[in-house]
């Protein structure tokens, strides 16, 4: 239940609950296929994982996960090329990725986490 006694929608995932975030460190090529969210929200999400790829073998990432950060850089809400560019530009042996396990609406919509909370 949320304040006021109204029930949260069945598909609601709290973007201000750290339990709904996944952090991984992966070598490239990672084997992740990303897709851009609807223009209304921006950002990118995991469309699929390449069978036998590093990300699939890791087992932490799932299709639908929203990419929030690459290394120490916030990429949530960025255009596809900018968000993916942060991964491409990473010089680390293993690149740290942070994902939100929920929909773009839950992350970027009216019930989403504030930008202050995400930092």
Tab-separated table of C-alpha atoms in Angstrom:
chain	number	residue	atom	x	y	z
A	1	UNK	CA	0.000	0.000	0.000
A	2	UNK	CA	1.104	3.532	-0.695
A	3	UNK	CA	0.266	6.677	1.249
A	4	UNK	CA	-3.411	7.435	1.336
A	5	UNK	CA	-4.365	3.771	1.292
A	6	UNK	CA	-4.324	3.416	-2.504
A	7	UNK	CA	-2.749	0.227	-3.799
A	8	UNK	CA	0.243	0.523	-6.101
A	9	UNK	CA	-0.348	-0.698	-9.668
A	10	UNK	CA	0.427	-4.394	-10.107
A	11	UNK	CA	3.307	-3.620	-12.484
A	12	UNK	CA	4.867	-1.023	-10.134
A	13	UNK	CA	8.551	-1.524	-9.291
A	14	UNK	CA	9.995	0.991	-6.839
A	15	UNK	CA	12.894	2.838	-8.471
A	16	UNK	CA	13.967	4.179	-5.077
A	17	UNK	CA	14.553	0.696	-3.641
A	18	UNK	CA	18.175	-0.375	-4.090
A	19	UNK	CA	17.024	-4.011	-4.214
A	20	UNK	CA	15.703	-3.254	-7.726
A	21	UNK	CA	19.166	-2.416	-9.090
A	22	UNK	CA	21.802	-4.790	-10.448
A	23	UNK	CA	25.501	-3.953	-10.756
A	24	UNK	CA	27.881	-6.010	-12.887
A	25	UNK	CA	31.434	-5.623	-14.176
A	26	UNK	CA	31.932	-7.183	-17.597
A	27	UNK	CA	34.679	-7.453	-20.181
A	28	UNK	CA	33.966	-6.412	-23.764
A	29	UNK	CA	32.453	-7.624	-25.986
A	30	UNK	CA	29.673	-8.104	-23.458
A	31	UNK	CA	27.056	-9.754	-25.641
A	32	UNK	CA	24.251	-7.334	-24.765
A	33	UNK	CA	21.797	-6.039	-27.364
A	34	UNK	CA	20.409	-2.661	-26.294
A	35	UNK	CA	17.291	-0.902	-27.566
A	36	UNK	CA	16.127	2.678	-27.089
A	37	UNK	CA	13.110	3.323	-24.851
A	38	UNK	CA	10.146	5.234	-26.220
A	39	UNK	CA	10.954	8.897	-26.805
A	40	UNK	CA	8.670	9.808	-23.881
A	41	UNK	CA	11.229	8.383	-21.422
A	42	UNK	CA	14.601	8.224	-23.175
A	43	UNK	CA	17.370	5.917	-22.061
A	44	UNK	CA	18.149	2.386	-23.201
A	45	UNK	CA	17.281	-1.102	-22.015
A	46	UNK	CA	18.495	-4.657	-22.564
A	47	UNK	CA	16.651	-6.129	-25.533
A	48	UNK	CA	18.450	-9.475	-25.419
A	49	UNK	CA	21.634	-11.259	-24.431
A	50	UNK	CA	23.810	-13.073	-26.948
A	51	UNK	CA	23.735	-16.795	-26.271
A	52	UNK	CA	27.123	-17.858	-24.924
A	53	UNK	CA	28.163	-14.225	-24.396
A	54	UNK	CA	29.830	-12.805	-21.319
A	55	UNK	CA	26.646	-11.148	-20.008
A	56	UNK	CA	24.585	-14.324	-20.459
A	57	UNK	CA	27.258	-16.372	-18.682
A	58	UNK	CA	27.317	-13.850	-15.816
A	59	UNK	CA	23.577	-14.428	-15.283
A	60	UNK	CA	22.819	-11.114	-13.546
A	61	UNK	CA	21.326	-9.118	-16.429
A	62	UNK	CA	17.870	-9.789	-17.862
A	63	UNK	CA	16.067	-8.540	-20.957
A	64	UNK	CA	14.108	-5.434	-19.992
A	65	UNK	CA	16.712	-4.109	-17.536
A	66	UNK	CA	17.198	-0.340	-17.845
A	67	UNK	CA	20.806	0.910	-18.137
A	68	UNK	CA	21.338	3.602	-15.485
A	69	UNK	CA	25.121	4.025	-15.227
A	70	UNK	CA	28.375	3.062	-16.918
A	71	UNK	CA	31.338	3.250	-14.548
A	72	UNK	CA	30.752	6.410	-12.535
A	73	UNK	CA	28.774	8.081	-15.353
A	74	UNK	CA	24.998	8.365	-15.166
A	75	UNK	CA	23.475	7.427	-18.535
A	76	UNK	CA	19.820	7.061	-17.539
A	77	UNK	CA	17.584	8.974	-19.909
A	78	UNK	CA	20.338	9.635	-22.461
A	79	UNK	CA	19.897	9.095	-26.191
A	80	UNK	CA	20.912	5.667	-27.515
A	81	UNK	CA	24.235	6.769	-29.042
A	82	UNK	CA	25.262	8.693	-25.914
A	83	UNK	CA	24.422	5.878	-23.508
A	84	UNK	CA	26.026	3.178	-25.651
A	85	UNK	CA	28.998	5.484	-26.311
A	86	UNK	CA	29.786	5.443	-22.582
A	87	UNK	CA	30.298	1.661	-22.804
A	88	UNK	CA	32.292	1.888	-26.019
A	89	UNK	CA	34.518	4.633	-24.581
A	90	UNK	CA	35.254	2.728	-21.368
A	91	UNK	CA	38.942	1.858	-21.113
A	92	UNK	CA	38.516	-0.357	-18.027
A	93	UNK	CA	39.392	-4.037	-18.303
A	94	UNK	CA	35.915	-4.718	-16.915
A	95	UNK	CA	33.238	-2.068	-17.356
A	96	UNK	CA	30.868	-1.521	-14.441
A	97	UNK	CA	27.214	-1.320	-15.484
A	98	UNK	CA	24.264	-0.466	-13.253
A	99	UNK	CA	20.775	-1.557	-14.296
A	100	UNK	CA	17.299	-0.891	-12.916
A	101	UNK	CA	15.197	-4.035	-12.954
A	102	UNK	CA	11.931	-2.484	-14.080
A	103	UNK	CA	10.225	-0.590	-16.855
A	104	UNK	CA	11.116	2.817	-18.253
A	105	UNK	CA	7.816	4.095	-16.856
A	106	UNK	CA	8.795	3.014	-13.339
A	107	UNK	CA	12.231	4.606	-13.668
A	108	UNK	CA	11.489	7.809	-15.593
A	109	UNK	CA	7.734	8.315	-15.108
A	110	UNK	CA	5.926	10.276	-12.375
A	111	UNK	CA	6.634	7.587	-9.751
A	112	UNK	CA	10.309	7.306	-10.739
A	113	UNK	CA	13.345	8.142	-8.621
A	114	UNK	CA	14.453	11.743	-8.447
A	115	UNK	CA	17.704	12.679	-10.150
A	116	UNK	CA	19.140	13.490	-6.711
A	117	UNK	CA	18.346	9.991	-5.477
A	118	UNK	CA	19.954	8.384	-8.538
A	119	UNK	CA	23.311	10.088	-7.926
